[in-house]
Amino acid sequence: MLRLGVNIDHVATVRNARGVGYPDPLRAALIAQGAGADGITAHLREDRRHISDDDIARLSEALNIPLNLEMAATDEMRAIALRHRPHAACIVPERREELTTEGGLDASGQHDRLAPLVRELGAAGIRVSLFIEPAPRQIAAAISLGAPVVELHTGHYCELDGAAREAELKRIADAAALAAKNGIEVHAGHGLTYDNVAPIAAIPQLAELNIGHFLIGEAIFVGLDEAVRRMRHAMDAAR
Ligand code: PXP
């Protein structure tokens, strides 16, 4: 079965726009859990623009499904991950000025910086995932780092059309096959919607998709429970 991880960052974005206590990302996480989400993803950014430290503490406490903490490879985030020990930690590149995580982590170019982090989080029982472009050299880096999981960046696939989209889809499928052949669990995410999820969900090696922005936006119109159920259905229909 293909797992669905629901990213609730943008519930916190709306909350923080007013500096009040609502809408509460924990409430969203519990609704997503009730609607069939297999995990909750939250990105604690250096600038705390959406998810806060307190959100991570409350999510860690209240969820029955796994929490996937998205984090930059910094000492501050390593300490937070080690304190809360989420089920999983997805290491992402982070630039202050970006609107969202714009590209994959250069696992290949940062081997020496990432190696101790992957080792330390893994030793604490946290499943470490590297958010990378679907490129053979990044998979090779994940193998040499001993990362148990990679998450393939689907952002380019989602932005392209026609033949270019097909080519990017093939790059993702090839990367998934290469990683799985080397014993790495493969996830994917970024930019996925009802309209573009099916070809990605059909890639047999994928174990999990992480989806946020579209689901939170859709929740405005149909409610989060219904949005998560529809995405679950679209993913299952594609398998
Ligand atoms: N996976 C990772 C590693 C991400 O950084 C994000 C965006 O925060 C997502 C998945 C979800 O992307 P989207 O919000 O576009 O669905």
Short mmCIF file of C-alpha atoms and ligand atoms in Angstrom, two decimals:
data_model
loop_
_atom_site.label_atom_id
_atom_site.label_comp_id
_atom_site.label_asym_id
_atom_site.label_seq_id
_atom_site.Cartn_x
_atom_site.Cartn_y
_atom_site.Cartn_z
CA MET A 1 0.00 0.00 0.00
CA LEU A 2 1.13 3.53 -0.78
CA ARG A 3 1.13 5.60 2.41
CA LEU A 4 -0.13 9.19 2.49
CA GLY A 5 1.70 11.68 4.68
CA VAL A 6 -0.24 14.91 5.14
CA ASN A 7 1.82 18.07 5.55
CA ILE A 8 -0.01 20.51 7.83
CA ASP A 9 2.47 23.44 7.60
CA HIS A 10 0.03 25.77 5.89
CA VAL A 11 -2.57 25.50 8.61
CA ALA A 12 0.12 27.14 10.74
CA THR A 13 0.79 29.67 7.95
CA VAL A 14 -2.83 30.84 8.18
CA ARG A 15 -2.71 30.90 11.98
CA ASN A 16 0.50 32.91 11.99
CA ALA A 17 -0.94 35.47 9.54
CA ARG A 18 -2.94 36.79 12.54
CA GLY A 19 -0.73 35.83 15.43
CA VAL A 20 -3.64 34.07 17.15
CA GLY A 21 -4.15 30.45 18.20
CA TYR A 22 -6.32 29.29 15.30
CA PRO A 23 -6.52 27.43 13.00
CA ASP A 24 -4.58 24.86 15.01
CA PRO A 25 -2.29 22.53 13.00
CA LEU A 26 -2.75 19.82 15.66
CA ARG A 27 -6.50 19.85 15.08
CA ALA A 28 -5.80 19.51 11.32
CA ALA A 29 -3.41 16.63 11.99
CA LEU A 30 -6.05 14.80 14.05
CA ILE A 31 -8.66 15.29 11.29
CA ALA A 32 -6.18 14.02 8.67
CA GLN A 33 -5.44 11.04 10.92
CA GLY A 34 -9.17 10.31 11.16
CA ALA A 35 -9.55 10.60 7.38
CA GLY A 36 -6.96 7.91 6.71
CA ALA A 37 -3.62 9.73 6.59
CA ASP A 38 -0.80 7.31 7.39
CA GLY A 39 1.47 10.00 8.78
CA ILE A 40 1.76 13.72 9.48
CA THR A 41 4.57 15.84 8.13
CA ALA A 42 5.62 19.18 9.59
CA HIS A 43 8.55 21.39 8.60
CA LEU A 44 10.10 23.32 11.47
CA ARG A 45 11.89 26.05 9.55
CA GLU A 46 14.75 28.10 10.92
CA ASP A 47 12.60 31.26 10.70
CA ARG A 48 9.52 29.50 12.25
CA ARG A 49 7.35 31.01 9.54
CA HIS A 50 4.69 28.32 9.99
CA ILE A 51 5.22 25.37 12.35
CA SER A 52 6.48 26.35 15.83
CA ASP A 53 8.50 24.45 18.41
CA ASP A 54 5.34 24.12 20.49
CA ASP A 55 3.49 22.59 17.50
CA ILE A 56 6.17 19.91 17.25
CA ALA A 57 5.89 19.19 20.97
CA ARG A 58 2.07 18.91 20.77
CA LEU A 59 2.11 16.80 17.60
CA SER A 60 4.68 14.45 19.14
CA GLU A 61 2.44 14.06 22.18
CA ALA A 62 -0.97 13.67 20.55
CA LEU A 63 -0.64 11.70 17.31
CA ASN A 64 -1.26 7.97 16.97
CA ILE A 65 0.28 7.92 13.48
CA PRO A 66 3.95 8.61 12.71
CA LEU A 67 5.28 12.17 12.71
CA ASN A 68 7.75 13.06 9.97
CA LEU A 69 9.79 16.12 11.00
CA GLU A 70 11.13 18.02 8.02
CA MET A 71 14.31 19.81 9.00
CA ALA A 72 17.41 21.51 7.68
CA ALA A 73 20.79 19.95 8.45
CA THR A 74 21.63 22.35 11.28
CA ASP A 75 22.80 21.83 14.86
CA GLU A 76 19.65 23.50 16.18
CA MET A 77 17.34 21.13 14.28
CA ARG A 78 19.44 18.09 15.17
CA ALA A 79 19.03 18.93 18.87
CA ILE A 80 15.25 19.39 18.45
CA ALA A 81 14.92 16.08 16.58
CA LEU A 82 16.91 14.28 19.26
CA ARG A 83 14.71 15.82 21.96
CA HIS A 84 11.37 14.79 20.39
CA ARG A 85 12.52 11.64 18.58
CA PRO A 86 9.89 11.71 15.82
CA HIS A 87 9.29 8.51 13.88
CA ALA A 88 11.07 10.05 10.87
CA ALA A 89 13.14 13.07 9.96
CA CYS A 90 13.34 14.29 6.39
CA ILE A 91 16.44 16.39 5.75
CA VAL A 92 15.67 19.24 3.37
CA PRO A 93 17.70 22.13 2.00
CA GLU A 94 16.51 25.46 3.37
CA ARG A 95 17.02 29.01 2.25
CA ARG A 96 15.40 31.84 4.15
CA GLU A 97 14.23 33.69 1.06
CA GLU A 98 12.54 30.72 -0.61
CA LEU A 99 8.73 30.41 -0.69
CA THR A 100 8.92 26.64 -0.32
CA THR A 101 11.59 23.94 -0.54
CA GLU A 102 12.71 24.78 -4.04
CA GLY A 103 15.12 22.01 -4.90
CA GLY A 104 16.48 18.79 -3.52
CA LEU A 105 19.25 18.43 -0.99
CA ASP A 106 22.70 18.18 -2.56
CA ALA A 107 23.48 14.95 -0.72
CA SER A 108 26.29 14.27 -3.15
CA GLY A 109 28.06 17.62 -2.54
CA GLN A 110 27.57 17.63 1.25
CA HIS A 111 28.55 14.10 2.17
CA ASP A 112 30.86 15.02 5.05
CA ARG A 113 28.37 17.45 6.56
CA LEU A 114 25.44 15.02 6.34
CA ALA A 115 27.17 11.81 7.41
CA PRO A 116 27.30 12.54 11.18
CA LEU A 117 23.70 13.82 11.18
CA VAL A 118 22.34 10.74 9.37
CA ARG A 119 24.32 8.53 11.76
CA GLU A 120 23.25 10.33 14.92
CA LEU A 121 19.55 10.53 14.08
CA GLY A 122 19.58 6.90 12.96
CA ALA A 123 21.24 5.83 16.22
CA ALA A 124 18.41 7.59 18.09
CA GLY A 125 15.88 5.38 16.28
CA ILE A 126 14.70 8.10 13.87
CA ARG A 127 14.14 7.00 10.27
CA VAL A 128 16.20 9.44 8.24
CA SER A 129 15.04 10.48 4.81
CA LEU A 130 16.91 12.71 2.35
CA PHE A 131 14.80 14.97 0.12
CA ILE A 132 16.68 14.78 -3.18
CA GLU A 133 16.27 15.34 -6.89
CA PRO A 134 15.59 12.13 -8.82
CA ALA A 135 19.18 11.93 -10.07
CA PRO A 136 21.47 8.86 -9.99
CA ARG A 137 24.30 10.74 -8.27
CA GLN A 138 21.98 11.78 -5.43
CA ILE A 139 20.82 8.17 -4.99
CA ALA A 140 24.47 7.10 -4.95
CA ALA A 141 25.11 9.68 -2.21
CA ALA A 142 22.13 8.40 -0.18
CA ILE A 143 23.54 4.88 -0.45
CA SER A 144 26.97 5.95 0.68
CA LEU A 145 25.46 7.95 3.57
CA GLY A 146 23.50 4.89 4.70
CA ALA A 147 20.16 6.75 4.59
CA PRO A 148 17.30 4.24 4.94
CA VAL A 149 14.86 6.46 3.01
CA VAL A 150 14.92 9.01 0.19
CA GLU A 151 12.10 11.35 -0.78
CA LEU A 152 12.16 12.23 -4.47
CA HIS A 153 11.30 15.85 -5.34
CA THR A 154 8.29 15.90 -7.67
CA GLY A 155 8.20 19.70 -8.02
CA HIS A 156 9.64 19.82 -11.55
CA TYR A 157 7.31 17.03 -12.72
CA CYS A 158 4.34 19.04 -11.44
CA GLU A 159 5.41 22.24 -13.20
CA LEU A 160 6.06 20.68 -16.62
CA ASP A 161 3.67 19.54 -19.37
CA GLY A 162 3.67 17.22 -22.32
CA ALA A 163 6.89 15.47 -23.32
CA ALA A 164 8.95 17.32 -20.72
CA ARG A 165 6.62 16.05 -17.96
CA GLU A 166 6.86 12.50 -19.33
CA ALA A 167 10.67 12.75 -19.32
CA GLU A 168 10.67 13.95 -15.71
CA LEU A 169 8.26 11.18 -14.73
CA LYS A 170 10.69 8.65 -16.23
CA ARG A 171 13.55 10.24 -14.27
CA ILE A 172 11.52 9.80 -11.06
CA ALA A 173 10.60 6.20 -11.92
CA ASP A 174 14.23 5.34 -12.77
CA ALA A 175 15.48 6.95 -9.55
CA ALA A 176 12.86 5.06 -7.53
CA ALA A 177 13.91 1.76 -9.12
CA LEU A 178 17.61 2.45 -8.50
CA ALA A 179 17.05 3.38 -4.86
CA ALA A 180 14.76 0.41 -4.17
CA LYS A 181 17.24 -1.98 -5.82
CA ASN A 182 19.78 -0.74 -3.28
CA GLY A 183 17.48 -1.36 -0.33
CA ILE A 184 16.36 2.24 0.19
CA GLU A 185 12.69 2.98 0.91
CA VAL A 186 11.39 5.54 -1.57
CA HIS A 187 8.99 8.42 -0.90
CA ALA A 188 8.01 11.31 -3.14
CA GLY A 189 6.39 14.69 -2.80
CA HIS A 190 6.05 18.36 -3.62
CA GLY A 191 3.35 19.99 -5.73
CA LEU A 192 1.09 16.93 -5.94
CA THR A 193 -2.63 17.45 -6.65
CA TYR A 194 -5.60 15.26 -7.61
CA ASP A 195 -4.75 15.97 -11.26
CA ASN A 196 -1.09 15.01 -11.27
CA VAL A 197 -0.82 12.38 -8.52
CA ALA A 198 -1.85 9.27 -10.49
CA PRO A 199 1.30 8.69 -12.62
CA ILE A 200 3.46 9.20 -9.51
CA ALA A 201 1.29 6.91 -7.35
CA ALA A 202 1.57 4.25 -10.05
CA ILE A 203 5.37 3.96 -9.64
CA PRO A 204 5.54 0.57 -7.92
CA GLN A 205 8.63 1.23 -5.76
CA LEU A 206 7.08 4.22 -4.00
CA ALA A 207 6.07 3.56 -0.39
CA GLU A 208 4.84 7.03 0.63
CA LEU A 209 3.72 10.38 -0.79
CA ASN A 210 3.89 13.59 1.25
CA ILE A 211 1.32 16.17 0.25
CA GLY A 212 0.54 19.51 1.86
CA HIS A 213 -0.26 22.73 0.05
CA PHE A 214 -2.92 21.36 -2.28
CA LEU A 215 -4.74 19.48 0.49
CA ILE A 216 -4.82 22.45 2.85
CA GLY A 217 -6.06 24.68 0.01
CA GLU A 218 -8.70 22.15 -1.00
CA ALA A 219 -9.81 21.90 2.62
CA ILE A 220 -11.11 25.48 2.35
CA PHE A 221 -13.69 24.26 -0.15
CA VAL A 222 -14.53 20.70 0.88
CA GLY A 223 -13.07 20.33 4.37
CA LEU A 224 -9.83 18.58 5.28
CA ASP A 225 -11.45 15.21 5.97
CA GLU A 226 -12.95 15.09 2.47
CA ALA A 227 -9.78 16.42 0.79
CA VAL A 228 -7.64 13.71 2.43
CA ARG A 229 -10.18 10.99 1.56
CA ARG A 230 -10.27 12.08 -2.09
CA MET A 231 -6.49 12.09 -2.33
CA ARG A 232 -6.34 8.66 -0.71
CA HIS A 233 -8.85 7.44 -3.29
CA ALA A 234 -6.88 8.98 -6.21
CA MET A 235 -3.70 7.29 -4.96
CA ASP A 236 -5.38 3.90 -4.47
CA ALA A 237 -7.06 4.08 -7.89
CA ALA A 238 -3.66 4.62 -9.54
CA ARG A 239 -2.13 1.48 -8.02
N1 PXP B 1 7.98 16.87 0.86
C1 PXP B 1 8.89 17.79 1.26
C2 PXP B 1 10.25 17.32 1.65
C3 PXP B 1 8.55 19.15 1.32
O1 PXP B 1 9.46 20.06 1.70
C4 PXP B 1 7.23 19.53 1.00
C5 PXP B 1 6.82 20.96 1.11
O2 PXP B 1 6.95 21.41 2.40
C6 PXP B 1 6.33 18.53 0.62
C7 PXP B 1 6.73 17.21 0.54
C8 PXP B 1 4.91 18.84 0.31
O3 PXP B 1 4.82 19.67 -0.81
P1 PXP B 1 3.44 20.38 -1.12
O4 PXP B 1 3.14 21.27 0.03
O5 PXP B 1 3.72 21.10 -2.40
O6 PXP B 1 2.42 19.28 -1.26
#
